[in-house]
Amino acid sequence: MNYIDSYNFSNKRALIRVDFNVPLNQQFEITDDTRIRAALPTIKKILVDGGSVILMSHLGRPKTGPEDKFSLRHLRGHLSQAIGVDVKFADDCIGASAKSLSAALQPGEVLLLENLRFYPEETKGDTHFASELAQLGDVYVNDAFGTAHRAHASTAVIAQFFQDKVAGYVIQAELDNAKKVLELSERPFTAIMGGAKISDKIQVIENLLARVDNLIIGGGMSYTFFKAMGGQIGNSLVEEDKLDLARALIKKAKELNVNLLLPKDSKIANDFNNDAEQKIADNYAIPDGWMGLDIGPEAIHVFSETIAASRTVLWNGPMGVFEMSNFAEGTIKIAQAVVSSTQKGGYSLIGGGDSAAAINSLGFGDQVSYVSTGGGALLEYMEGKTLPGIAALD
């Protein structure tokens, strides 16, 4: 694979697949521009070289073609300010307007294309659609790690139409940091897995069991483990069809001498509501009519001690329903423990999605080693799968 620093973009039109799937409020203002800021070094390297930039991305999940709320034109002003140039906008991503605007680009100029997913051909990986996109640039740059696990037209299929294709700084950093965890980890190595369902994390858990010293399980998925071990979990979230799987993972952890840490206690509530009645309960004895919505104080203490003593930490998934302030303490305390481990010289990789949102919203993003921009893509990479967007660059 060729990386961006190996290529001189002078007088070249660089067609860059970026991940600008950013959250917008009702006034179409960007509420979190993490993904845009992540792409800036790649964009600026090309402009400094004397090239021009054509940006293509998706936004949201439009179902029936163009929808104004998913138009990338809403990003134009923010992008112009972030890059420092007046970003041009094409009201289509293929066709006459996109072709004429891209052909007229001068060195130092930037063009933003309309939402790729206004065409169903994008997610179908349509070859003809990919070839139409490819006509807009001289060199292809993929810097969208967040969609690298999708075999879409702009992320994988398009690469076959370019002799010159390189990975941008985001993809390079994502791969470098994932390899640090999977191949170059210092001991003790602790993986923290949270979130709602075992089924979402099963393959990555199985792959990590052969590599980690400690595996911390939190969030809604932990209650499936407790029920599998004979615990009373009340109305807590459970995957009834995954009880045998939970038992098998417990057995495998023992066989591999991995310290599997499940939360001893939970903050429970009598309703899925921030203002519901709350109390602390042992996870083997949650009363009927009550549900676990966050890890409890004893779990926080044990988990934090383990994390703080680790040299490598991988975190993917919150410890509770952190969107509700009364059930955010577990996630906050775990984030603080990860920061503490990092400050002592440890290495920490925060998986994308909810974990990245949590760490950034708490203001800890610059106090950990790396915050991934790709939730699903990072998980699939951790599972040992080949990512189509990465393979296409080889």
XYZ file of C-alpha atoms in Angstrom, residues 30-220:
191
model
C -22.417 20.630 12.661
C -22.485 19.599 16.325
C -19.321 17.471 16.268
C -16.685 18.085 13.572
C -14.207 15.415 14.755
C -14.285 13.622 11.399
C -13.753 16.839 9.447
C -10.792 17.847 11.625
C -9.320 14.368 11.197
C -9.296 14.784 7.388
C -7.648 18.226 7.360
C -3.992 17.054 7.334
C -4.631 14.963 4.202
C -6.444 17.823 2.450
C -3.775 20.368 3.379
C -0.874 18.119 2.312
C -2.373 17.918 -1.175
C -2.945 21.670 -1.380
C 0.589 22.452 -0.135
C 1.966 20.118 -2.816
C 0.235 22.247 -5.441
C -2.663 19.928 -6.150
C -6.416 20.443 -6.074
C -8.922 18.494 -3.976
C -12.264 16.877 -4.813
C -14.062 15.669 -1.686
C -16.656 12.899 -1.802
C -18.601 11.522 1.149
C -21.943 10.249 2.346
C -24.121 11.867 4.991
C -26.846 9.977 6.792
C -28.936 7.269 5.176
C -31.135 8.763 2.442
C -33.667 6.178 1.290
C -35.268 7.568 -1.861
C -32.655 9.690 -3.578
C -31.859 13.342 -2.803
C -33.152 14.774 0.495
C -32.195 18.296 1.545
C -31.510 17.306 5.157
C -28.773 14.966 3.900
C -27.226 17.430 1.439
C -23.511 18.024 1.864
C -24.035 21.682 0.970
C -24.787 22.163 4.687
C -21.093 21.415 5.350
C -19.680 23.898 2.854
C -19.350 26.939 5.138
C -17.793 24.969 7.995
C -15.393 23.263 5.592
C -14.320 26.543 3.981
C -13.463 27.932 7.410
C -11.653 24.762 8.516
C -9.540 24.418 5.342
C -8.980 28.136 4.827
C -10.217 28.280 1.224
C -13.619 28.938 -0.337
C -14.887 25.412 -1.007
C -16.805 25.034 -4.270
C -19.888 22.795 -4.334
C -21.233 20.489 -7.048
C -24.949 19.764 -6.755
C -24.322 16.219 -7.962
C -21.504 13.729 -7.470
C -21.469 12.539 -11.103
C -22.716 13.996 -14.377
C -22.095 17.234 -16.247
C -21.873 19.702 -13.350
C -19.452 17.562 -11.334
C -17.294 16.963 -14.421
C -17.119 20.609 -15.487
C -16.352 21.875 -11.966
C -13.656 19.251 -11.381
C -12.089 19.864 -14.802
C -11.844 23.594 -14.086
C -10.155 23.195 -10.687
C -6.879 25.073 -10.287
C -4.063 24.106 -7.881
C -5.031 25.069 -4.333
C -8.784 24.821 -4.958
C -11.279 22.480 -3.274
C -14.533 21.035 -4.623
C -17.134 19.254 -2.477
C -19.421 16.789 -4.264
C -23.042 16.138 -3.316
C -23.925 13.117 -1.139
C -22.792 9.848 -2.726
C -25.704 7.942 -1.212
C -28.244 9.955 -3.165
C -27.472 7.164 -5.650
C -28.317 3.591 -4.525
C -25.477 2.462 -6.798
C -23.006 3.720 -4.168
C -23.886 1.174 -1.472
C -24.467 -1.545 -4.087
C -20.838 -1.206 -5.210
C -21.906 -0.501 -8.781
C -18.948 -0.584 -11.180
C -20.367 1.894 -13.688
C -21.134 4.419 -10.941
C -17.570 3.982 -9.619
C -16.162 4.596 -13.104
C -18.197 7.830 -13.379
C -16.752 9.055 -10.084
C -13.252 8.066 -11.173
C -13.418 10.443 -14.164
C -13.312 13.403 -11.772
C -9.737 12.954 -10.516
C -6.179 12.034 -11.502
C -5.289 10.222 -8.276
C -7.487 8.415 -5.744
C -7.031 8.941 -2.022
C -9.025 6.950 0.519
C -9.109 8.588 3.941
C -12.466 7.236 5.138
C -11.575 4.530 7.628
C -15.103 4.655 9.041
C -16.452 3.132 5.800
C -13.443 0.967 4.899
C -15.356 -2.175 5.938
C -17.941 -1.516 3.208
C -17.417 -2.683 -0.389
C -19.086 0.449 -1.752
C -18.444 2.123 -5.097
C -16.441 5.030 -3.656
C -14.597 3.076 -0.958
C -13.411 -0.030 -2.784
C -14.675 -0.542 -6.366
C -13.370 2.823 -7.621
C -9.708 1.995 -6.926
C -9.486 -0.300 -9.970
C -9.854 2.720 -12.260
C -6.741 4.467 -10.919
C -3.084 3.716 -11.492
C -2.231 6.128 -8.672
C -4.033 5.377 -5.397
C -2.896 6.133 -1.854
C -4.081 5.958 1.736
C -4.559 9.267 3.539
C -3.312 10.167 7.007
C -6.502 9.004 8.781
C -6.305 5.489 7.370
C -2.555 5.355 7.992
C -3.031 6.389 11.639
C -5.933 3.978 12.152
C -3.931 1.017 10.834
C -0.787 1.997 12.753
C -2.690 2.314 16.021
C -4.680 -0.886 15.538
C -1.427 -2.757 14.863
C 0.066 -1.328 18.072
C -2.737 -3.021 19.977
C -2.916 -6.279 18.036
C 0.760 -6.903 17.335
C 2.947 -4.647 19.487
C 1.056 -4.400 22.776
C 2.949 -3.985 26.037
C 1.805 -6.035 29.051
C -0.468 -6.006 30.916
C -2.951 -5.611 28.047
C -6.544 -4.852 29.062
C -9.502 -4.813 26.680
C -12.718 -3.133 27.825
C -15.842 -4.221 25.998
C -19.142 -2.450 26.654
C -22.369 -1.827 24.840
C -25.702 -3.573 24.665
C -25.181 -6.928 22.986
C -22.659 -9.770 22.993
C -23.722 -10.548 19.427
C -22.249 -7.211 18.260
C -18.845 -7.979 19.808
C -18.555 -11.773 19.770
C -15.911 -12.084 17.070
C -13.706 -9.315 18.417
C -13.966 -10.777 21.943
C -12.928 -14.205 20.660
C -9.991 -12.712 18.750
C -8.860 -10.627 21.731
C -9.022 -13.513 24.210
C -5.892 -14.957 22.610
C -4.059 -11.635 23.080
C -5.133 -9.908 26.294
C -4.289 -10.338 29.984
C -7.545 -8.791 31.209
C -10.949 -8.623 29.556
C -13.435 -6.254 31.184
C -17.098 -6.707 30.230
C -19.551 -3.900 31.017
C -22.733 -2.390 29.658
C -25.902 -4.243 28.787
